Amino acid sequence: MTVPTSGVLVFDGECGFCTRALGWLRLLDREARLVTLPLQGPGVPARVGATPAACKEALHFAADGRVRTGAAAVNGALAVALQRGFPEWLYARTARTQERVYEWVARHRGLLPGMTPWCERYPAACAPTADPRS
């Protein structure tokens, strides 16, 4: 299994749990192979071929022309960060269970331990672009 050398991960920058989880992922990404972007940034969802609503519902990860969502996105991003195929190998064997756990976590993320959300810490990264017609 060939692991992509880079990828784009779109996350909810208004979610404290998501921001905390992103911090863990960035620690694993020692070679800075991942571009991590808050969905609230201008044009960010379009970078992964998604809508803001779809990105609010689940992580989106794009690499090598493929977009993964939910638990598949987590495993894809981990594979790139670690440069190891194990996360995707494991996902292929446990996808149904991982997706159920991911969906539960996504529904309850506001109740899980987090930190100051990305968009509060870095408001410029989440600022909408000005409408040139105004």
CSV table of N, CA and C in Angstrom, one decimal:
chain,number,residue,atom,x,y,z
A,1,MET,N,0.8,-1.2,0.0
A,1,MET,CA,0.0,0.0,0.0
A,1,MET,C,0.9,1.2,0.0
A,2,THR,N,0.7,2.1,-1.0
A,2,THR,CA,1.4,3.3,-1.1
A,2,THR,C,0.7,4.4,-0.3
A,3,VAL,N,1.5,5.1,0.6
A,3,VAL,CA,0.9,6.1,1.4
A,3,VAL,C,1.2,7.5,0.7
A,4,PRO,N,0.2,8.3,0.6
A,4,PRO,CA,0.4,9.6,0.0
A,4,PRO,C,1.5,10.4,0.8
A,5,THR,N,2.2,11.3,0.2
A,5,THR,CA,3.3,12.1,0.9
A,5,THR,C,2.7,13.3,1.5
A,6,SER,N,1.5,13.7,1.1
A,6,SER,CA,0.9,14.9,1.7
A,6,SER,C,-0.6,14.9,1.6
A,7,GLY,N,-1.3,15.8,2.2
A,7,GLY,CA,-2.7,15.8,2.2
A,7,GLY,C,-3.3,17.1,2.8
A,8,VAL,N,-4.6,17.3,2.6
A,8,VAL,CA,-5.3,18.5,3.2
A,8,VAL,C,-6.4,17.9,4.1
A,9,LEU,N,-6.4,18.4,5.3
A,9,LEU,CA,-7.4,18.0,6.3
A,9,LEU,C,-8.2,19.2,6.7
A,10,VAL,N,-9.5,19.1,6.5
A,10,VAL,CA,-10.5,20.2,6.8
A,10,VAL,C,-11.2,19.8,8.1
A,11,PHE,N,-11.2,20.7,9.1
A,11,PHE,CA,-11.8,20.4,10.4
A,11,PHE,C,-12.6,21.5,10.8
A,12,ASP,N,-13.4,21.4,11.8
A,12,ASP,CA,-14.3,22.4,12.4
A,12,ASP,C,-13.5,23.3,13.3
A,13,GLY,N,-13.2,24.5,12.9
A,13,GLY,CA,-12.4,25.4,13.7
A,13,GLY,C,-13.1,26.0,14.9
A,14,GLU,N,-14.4,25.8,15.0
A,14,GLU,CA,-15.2,26.3,16.1
A,14,GLU,C,-15.4,25.2,17.2
A,15,CYS,N,-14.8,24.1,17.0
A,15,CYS,CA,-14.9,23.0,17.9
A,15,CYS,C,-13.7,22.8,18.8
A,16,GLY,N,-13.8,22.9,20.1
A,16,GLY,CA,-12.7,22.8,21.0
A,16,GLY,C,-12.1,21.4,21.0
A,17,PHE,N,-13.0,20.3,20.9
A,17,PHE,CA,-12.5,19.0,20.9
A,17,PHE,C,-11.7,18.7,19.6
A,18,CYS,N,-12.3,19.2,18.5
A,18,CYS,CA,-11.6,19.1,17.1
A,18,CYS,C,-10.2,19.7,17.2
A,19,THR,N,-10.1,20.9,17.8
A,19,THR,CA,-8.9,21.6,17.9
A,19,THR,C,-7.9,20.8,18.7
A,20,ARG,N,-8.3,20.2,19.8
A,20,ARG,CA,-7.4,19.4,20.6
A,20,ARG,C,-6.9,18.2,19.8
A,21,ALA,N,-7.8,17.5,19.2
A,21,ALA,CA,-7.5,16.3,18.4
A,21,ALA,C,-6.5,16.7,17.3
A,22,LEU,N,-6.7,17.9,16.7
A,22,LEU,CA,-5.8,18.4,15.6
A,22,LEU,C,-4.4,18.6,16.2
A,23,GLY,N,-4.3,19.1,17.4
A,23,GLY,CA,-3.0,19.2,18.1
A,23,GLY,C,-2.3,17.9,18.2
A,24,TRP,N,-3.0,16.9,18.5
A,24,TRP,CA,-2.3,15.6,18.6
A,24,TRP,C,-1.8,15.1,17.3
A,25,LEU,N,-2.6,15.3,16.3
A,25,LEU,CA,-2.3,14.9,14.9
A,25,LEU,C,-1.0,15.7,14.4
A,26,ARG,N,-1.0,17.0,14.7
A,26,ARG,CA,0.1,17.8,14.3
A,26,ARG,C,1.4,17.4,15.0
A,27,LEU,N,1.3,16.9,16.3
A,27,LEU,CA,2.5,16.4,16.9
A,27,LEU,C,3.1,15.2,16.2
A,28,LEU,N,2.2,14.3,15.7
A,28,LEU,CA,2.6,13.1,15.0
A,28,LEU,C,3.2,13.5,13.6
A,29,ASP,N,2.8,14.6,13.1
A,29,ASP,CA,3.2,15.0,11.7
A,29,ASP,C,4.5,15.8,11.8
A,30,ARG,N,5.5,15.1,12.1
A,30,ARG,CA,6.8,15.7,12.3
A,30,ARG,C,7.4,16.3,11.1
A,31,GLU,N,7.1,15.8,9.9
A,31,GLU,CA,7.6,16.4,8.7
A,31,GLU,C,6.7,17.4,8.0
A,32,ALA,N,5.6,17.8,8.7
A,32,ALA,CA,4.6,18.8,8.2
A,32,ALA,C,4.1,18.4,6.9
A,33,ARG,N,3.6,17.2,6.7
A,33,ARG,CA,3.1,16.6,5.5
A,33,ARG,C,1.6,17.0,5.3
A,34,LEU,N,1.0,17.4,6.4
A,34,LEU,CA,-0.5,17.7,6.3
A,34,LEU,C,-0.7,19.2,6.3
A,35,VAL,N,-1.6,19.6,5.5
A,35,VAL,CA,-2.1,21.0,5.5
A,35,VAL,C,-3.4,20.9,6.3
A,36,THR,N,-3.6,21.6,7.4
A,36,THR,CA,-4.8,21.5,8.2
A,36,THR,C,-5.5,22.9,8.1
A,37,LEU,N,-6.7,22.9,7.7
A,37,LEU,CA,-7.5,24.1,7.5
A,37,LEU,C,-8.8,24.1,8.2
A,38,PRO,N,-9.2,25.2,8.9
A,38,PRO,CA,-10.6,25.2,9.5
A,38,PRO,C,-11.6,25.4,8.4
A,39,LEU,N,-12.7,24.7,8.4
A,39,LEU,CA,-13.7,24.8,7.4
A,39,LEU,C,-14.3,26.2,7.3
A,40,GLN,N,-14.1,27.0,8.3
A,40,GLN,CA,-14.6,28.4,8.3
A,40,GLN,C,-13.8,29.3,7.5
A,41,GLY,N,-12.6,28.9,7.1
A,41,GLY,CA,-11.7,29.8,6.3
A,41,GLY,C,-12.3,30.0,4.9
A,42,PRO,N,-12.0,31.1,4.3
A,42,PRO,CA,-12.6,31.4,2.9
A,42,PRO,C,-12.2,30.3,1.9
A,43,GLY,N,-13.2,29.8,1.3
A,43,GLY,CA,-13.0,28.8,0.2
A,43,GLY,C,-12.4,27.4,0.6
A,44,VAL,N,-12.3,27.2,1.9
A,44,VAL,CA,-11.7,25.9,2.4
A,44,VAL,C,-12.5,24.7,2.0
A,45,PRO,N,-13.8,24.6,2.3
A,45,PRO,CA,-14.5,23.4,1.9
A,45,PRO,C,-14.3,23.1,0.4
A,46,ALA,N,-14.3,24.1,-0.5
A,46,ALA,CA,-14.2,23.8,-1.9
A,46,ALA,C,-12.8,23.1,-2.2
A,47,ARG,N,-11.8,23.4,-1.4
A,47,ARG,CA,-10.5,22.7,-1.6
A,47,ARG,C,-10.6,21.2,-1.6
A,48,VAL,N,-11.6,20.7,-0.9
A,48,VAL,CA,-11.7,19.2,-0.8
A,48,VAL,C,-13.0,18.8,-1.5
A,49,GLY,N,-13.6,19.7,-2.3
A,49,GLY,CA,-14.8,19.4,-3.1
A,49,GLY,C,-16.0,19.2,-2.3
A,50,ALA,N,-16.2,20.0,-1.2
A,50,ALA,CA,-17.3,19.8,-0.3
A,50,ALA,C,-18.0,21.1,0.0
A,51,THR,N,-19.1,21.0,0.7
A,51,THR,CA,-19.8,22.2,1.2
A,51,THR,C,-19.4,22.5,2.6
A,52,PRO,N,-19.7,23.7,3.1
A,52,PRO,CA,-19.4,24.0,4.5
A,52,PRO,C,-20.3,23.0,5.4
A,53,ALA,N,-21.5,22.8,5.0
A,53,ALA,CA,-22.4,21.9,5.8
A,53,ALA,C,-21.8,20.5,5.9
A,54,ALA,N,-21.3,20.0,4.8
A,54,ALA,CA,-20.7,18.6,4.8
A,54,ALA,C,-19.4,18.6,5.7
A,55,CYS,N,-18.6,19.6,5.6
A,55,CYS,CA,-17.4,19.7,6.5
A,55,CYS,C,-17.7,19.9,7.9
A,56,LYS,N,-18.9,20.5,8.2
A,56,LYS,CA,-19.3,20.7,9.6
A,56,LYS,C,-19.7,19.4,10.2
A,57,GLU,N,-20.3,18.5,9.3
A,57,GLU,CA,-20.8,17.2,9.8
A,57,GLU,C,-19.6,16.2,10.0
A,58,ALA,N,-18.6,16.3,9.2
A,58,ALA,CA,-17.5,15.3,9.3
A,58,ALA,C,-16.2,15.8,8.7
A,59,LEU,N,-15.1,15.4,9.3
A,59,LEU,CA,-13.8,15.7,8.8
A,59,LEU,C,-13.7,15.3,7.3
A,60,HIS,N,-12.9,16.1,6.5
A,60,HIS,CA,-12.7,15.8,5.1
A,60,HIS,C,-11.2,15.8,4.9
A,61,PHE,N,-10.7,14.8,4.3
A,61,PHE,CA,-9.2,14.6,4.0
A,61,PHE,C,-9.0,14.3,2.5
A,62,ALA,N,-8.2,15.1,1.9
A,62,ALA,CA,-7.9,14.9,0.5
A,62,ALA,C,-6.5,14.6,0.3
A,63,ALA,N,-6.2,13.6,-0.5
A,63,ALA,CA,-4.8,13.2,-0.8
A,63,ALA,C,-4.8,12.4,-2.1
A,64,ASP,N,-3.9,12.6,-3.0
A,64,ASP,CA,-3.8,11.8,-4.2
A,64,ASP,C,-5.1,11.7,-5.0
A,65,GLY,N,-5.8,12.8,-5.1
A,65,GLY,CA,-7.0,12.8,-5.8
A,65,GLY,C,-8.2,12.1,-5.2
A,66,ARG,N,-8.1,11.7,-4.0
A,66,ARG,CA,-9.2,11.0,-3.3
A,66,ARG,C,-9.6,11.8,-2.1
A,67,VAL,N,-10.9,11.9,-1.8
A,67,VAL,CA,-11.4,12.6,-0.6
A,67,VAL,C,-12.0,11.5,0.3
A,68,ARG,N,-11.6,11.6,1.6
A,68,ARG,CA,-12.2,10.6,2.6
A,68,ARG,C,-12.9,11.5,3.6
A,69,THR,N,-13.9,10.9,4.2
A,69,THR,CA,-14.7,11.6,5.3
A,69,THR,C,-14.7,10.8,6.5
A,70,GLY,N,-15.1,11.4,7.7
A,70,GLY,CA,-15.3,10.7,8.9
A,70,GLY,C,-14.0,9.9,9.4
A,71,ALA,N,-14.3,8.7,9.8
A,71,ALA,CA,-13.2,7.9,10.3
A,71,ALA,C,-12.1,7.6,9.2
A,72,ALA,N,-12.6,7.4,8.0
A,72,ALA,CA,-11.7,7.2,6.9
A,72,ALA,C,-10.7,8.4,6.8
A,73,ALA,N,-11.2,9.6,7.0
A,73,ALA,CA,-10.4,10.8,6.9
A,73,ALA,C,-9.3,10.8,8.1
A,74,VAL,N,-9.7,10.4,9.2
A,74,VAL,CA,-8.8,10.3,10.4
A,74,VAL,C,-7.7,9.3,10.0
A,75,ASN,N,-8.0,8.2,9.5
A,75,ASN,CA,-7.0,7.2,9.2
A,75,ASN,C,-6.1,7.6,8.0
A,76,GLY,N,-6.7,8.2,7.0
A,76,GLY,CA,-5.9,8.8,5.9
A,76,GLY,C,-4.9,9.8,6.4
A,77,ALA,N,-5.4,10.7,7.2
A,77,ALA,CA,-4.5,11.7,7.8
A,77,ALA,C,-3.4,11.1,8.7
A,78,LEU,N,-3.7,10.2,9.5
A,78,LEU,CA,-2.7,9.5,10.3
A,78,LEU,C,-1.7,8.8,9.4
A,79,ALA,N,-2.1,8.1,8.4
A,79,ALA,CA,-1.2,7.4,7.5
A,79,ALA,C,-0.2,8.4,6.9
A,80,VAL,N,-0.7,9.6,6.4
A,80,VAL,CA,0.2,10.6,5.9
A,80,VAL,C,1.2,11.1,6.9
A,81,ALA,N,0.6,11.5,8.1
A,81,ALA,CA,1.5,12.0,9.2
A,81,ALA,C,2.6,11.1,9.6
A,82,LEU,N,2.2,9.8,9.7
A,82,LEU,CA,3.2,8.8,10.2
A,82,LEU,C,4.0,8.2,9.0
A,83,GLN,N,3.5,8.4,7.8
A,83,GLN,CA,4.1,7.7,6.6
A,83,GLN,C,4.2,6.2,6.8
A,84,ARG,N,3.0,5.7,7.2
A,84,ARG,CA,2.9,4.3,7.5
A,84,ARG,C,1.5,3.9,7.0
A,85,GLY,N,1.3,2.7,6.4
A,85,GLY,CA,0.1,2.3,5.9
A,85,GLY,C,-0.8,1.6,6.9
A,86,PHE,N,-0.3,1.4,8.1
A,86,PHE,CA,-1.1,0.7,9.1
A,86,PHE,C,-2.4,1.3,9.4
A,87,PRO,N,-2.6,2.7,9.6
A,87,PRO,CA,-3.9,3.2,9.9
A,87,PRO,C,-4.9,2.8,8.8
A,88,GLU,N,-4.6,2.9,7.6
A,88,GLU,CA,-5.5,2.5,6.5
A,88,GLU,C,-5.8,1.0,6.4
A,89,TRP,N,-4.8,0.2,6.7
A,89,TRP,CA,-4.9,-1.2,6.8
A,89,TRP,C,-5.9,-1.6,7.9
A,90,LEU,N,-5.7,-1.0,9.0
A,90,LEU,CA,-6.6,-1.2,10.1
A,90,LEU,C,-8.0,-0.8,9.8
A,91,TYR,N,-8.2,0.4,9.2
A,91,TYR,CA,-9.5,0.9,8.9
A,91,TYR,C,-10.2,0.0,7.9
A,92,ALA,N,-9.5,-0.6,6.9
A,92,ALA,CA,-10.1,-1.5,6.0
A,92,ALA,C,-10.7,-2.7,6.7
A,93,ARG,N,-10.2,-3.1,7.8
A,93,ARG,CA,-10.7,-4.2,8.5
A,93,ARG,C,-11.7,-3.9,9.6
A,94,THR,N,-11.8,-2.6,10.0
A,94,THR,CA,-12.7,-2.3,11.1
A,94,THR,C,-13.5,-1.0,10.8
A,95,ALA,N,-13.7,-0.8,9.5
A,95,ALA,CA,-14.4,0.5,9.1
A,95,ALA,C,-15.8,0.7,9.7
A,96,ARG,N,-16.5,-0.4,9.7
A,96,ARG,CA,-17.9,-0.2,10.3
A,96,ARG,C,-17.9,0.2,11.7
A,97,THR,N,-17.0,-0.4,12.5
A,97,THR,CA,-16.9,0.0,13.9
A,97,THR,C,-16.3,1.4,14.1
A,98,GLN,N,-15.3,1.7,13.3
A,98,GLN,CA,-14.7,3.0,13.4
A,98,GLN,C,-15.7,4.1,13.0
A,99,GLU,N,-16.5,3.8,12.0
A,99,GLU,CA,-17.4,4.9,11.6
A,99,GLU,C,-18.5,5.1,12.6
A,100,ARG,N,-18.9,4.0,13.3
A,100,ARG,CA,-19.9,4.2,14.4
A,100,ARG,C,-19.3,5.0,15.5
A,101,VAL,N,-18.1,4.7,15.9
A,101,VAL,CA,-17.5,5.4,17.0
A,101,VAL,C,-17.3,6.9,16.5
A,102,TYR,N,-16.8,7.1,15.3
A,102,TYR,CA,-16.7,8.5,14.8
A,102,TYR,C,-18.0,9.2,14.8
A,103,GLU,N,-19.1,8.6,14.4
A,103,GLU,CA,-20.4,9.3,14.4
A,103,GLU,C,-20.8,9.7,15.8
A,104,TRP,N,-20.5,8.8,16.8
A,104,TRP,CA,-20.9,9.1,18.2
A,104,TRP,C,-20.1,10.3,18.7
A,105,VAL,N,-18.8,10.2,18.4
A,105,VAL,CA,-17.9,11.3,18.9
A,105,VAL,C,-18.4,12.6,18.2
A,106,ALA,N,-18.6,12.6,16.9
A,106,ALA,CA,-19.1,13.8,16.2
A,106,ALA,C,-20.3,14.4,16.8
A,107,ARG,N,-21.3,13.5,17.1
A,107,ARG,CA,-22.5,14.0,17.7
A,107,ARG,C,-22.3,14.6,19.1
A,108,HIS,N,-21.3,14.1,19.9
A,108,HIS,CA,-21.1,14.5,21.2
A,108,HIS,C,-19.9,15.4,21.5
A,109,ARG,N,-19.3,15.8,20.4
A,109,ARG,CA,-18.0,16.5,20.5
A,109,ARG,C,-18.1,17.8,21.4
A,110,GLY,N,-19.2,18.4,21.5
A,110,GLY,CA,-19.4,19.6,22.3
A,110,GLY,C,-19.3,19.2,23.8
A,111,LEU,N,-19.5,18.0,24.1
A,111,LEU,CA,-19.4,17.5,25.5
A,111,LEU,C,-18.1,16.9,25.9
A,112,LEU,N,-17.2,16.7,24.9
A,112,LEU,CA,-15.9,16.1,25.2
A,112,LEU,C,-14.9,17.1,25.5
A,113,PRO,N,-13.8,16.7,26.2
A,113,PRO,CA,-12.8,17.7,26.6
A,113,PRO,C,-12.1,18.3,25.4
A,114,GLY,N,-12.0,19.6,25.4
A,114,GLY,CA,-11.4,20.3,24.3
A,114,GLY,C,-10.5,21.4,24.8
A,115,MET,N,-10.3,22.4,24.0
A,115,MET,CA,-9.5,23.6,24.3
A,115,MET,C,-10.1,24.7,23.6
A,116,THR,N,-9.5,25.9,23.7
A,116,THR,CA,-10.0,27.1,22.9
A,116,THR,C,-10.0,26.7,21.4
A,117,PRO,N,-11.2,26.9,20.8
A,117,PRO,CA,-11.3,26.5,19.4
A,117,PRO,C,-10.3,27.3,18.5
A,118,TRP,N,-9.9,26.7,17.4
A,118,TRP,CA,-9.0,27.3,16.5
A,118,TRP,C,-9.4,28.7,16.1
A,119,CYS,N,-10.7,28.8,15.7
A,119,CYS,CA,-11.1,30.1,15.2
A,119,CYS,C,-11.1,31.2,16.3
A,120,GLU,N,-11.2,30.9,17.6
A,120,GLU,CA,-11.0,31.9,18.6
A,120,GLU,C,-9.5,32.2,18.8
A,121,ARG,N,-8.6,31.2,18.6
A,121,ARG,CA,-7.2,31.5,18.8
A,121,ARG,C,-6.6,32.2,17.6
A,122,TYR,N,-7.1,31.8,16.4
A,122,TYR,CA,-6.6,32.4,15.2
A,122,TYR,C,-7.7,32.9,14.3
A,123,PRO,N,-8.3,34.0,14.7
A,123,PRO,CA,-9.5,34.5,14.0
A,123,PRO,C,-9.3,34.9,12.5
A,124,ALA,N,-8.1,35.3,12.2
A,124,ALA,CA,-7.8,35.6,10.8
A,124,ALA,C,-7.9,34.4,9.9
A,125,ALA,N,-7.6,33.2,10.4
A,125,ALA,CA,-7.7,32.0,9.6
A,125,ALA,C,-9.2,31.6,9.3
A,126,CYS,N,-10.1,32.2,10.0
A,126,CYS,CA,-11.5,31.9,9.9
A,126,CYS,C,-12.3,33.0,9.4
A,127,ALA,N,-11.7,34.1,9.1
A,127,ALA,CA,-12.4,35.3,8.7
A,127,ALA,C,-13.0,35.1,7.3
A,128,PRO,N,-14.2,35.5,7.1
A,128,PRO,CA,-14.8,35.4,5.7
A,128,PRO,C,-14.1,36.5,4.8
A,129,THR,N,-14.1,36.2,3.6
A,129,THR,CA,-13.5,37.2,2.6
A,129,THR,C,-14.5,38.3,2.4
A,130,ALA,N,-14.0,39.5,2.2
A,130,ALA,CA,-14.9,40.6,2.0
A,130,ALA,C,-15.6,40.4,0.6
A,131,ASP,N,-16.9,40.8,0.5
A,131,ASP,CA,-17.6,40.7,-0.8
A,131,ASP,C,-17.1,41.9,-1.6
A,132,PRO,N,-16.5,41.7,-2.8
A,132,PRO,CA,-16.0,42.9,-3.6
A,132,PRO,C,-17.2,43.8,-4.1
A,133,ARG,N,-18.4,43.3,-4.0
A,133,ARG,CA,-19.6,44.1,-4.5
A,133,ARG,C,-20.0,45.0,-3.4
A,134,SER,N,-19.6,44.9,-2.2
A,134,SER,CA,-20.1,45.8,-1.1
A,134,SER,C,-19.2,47.0,-0.9
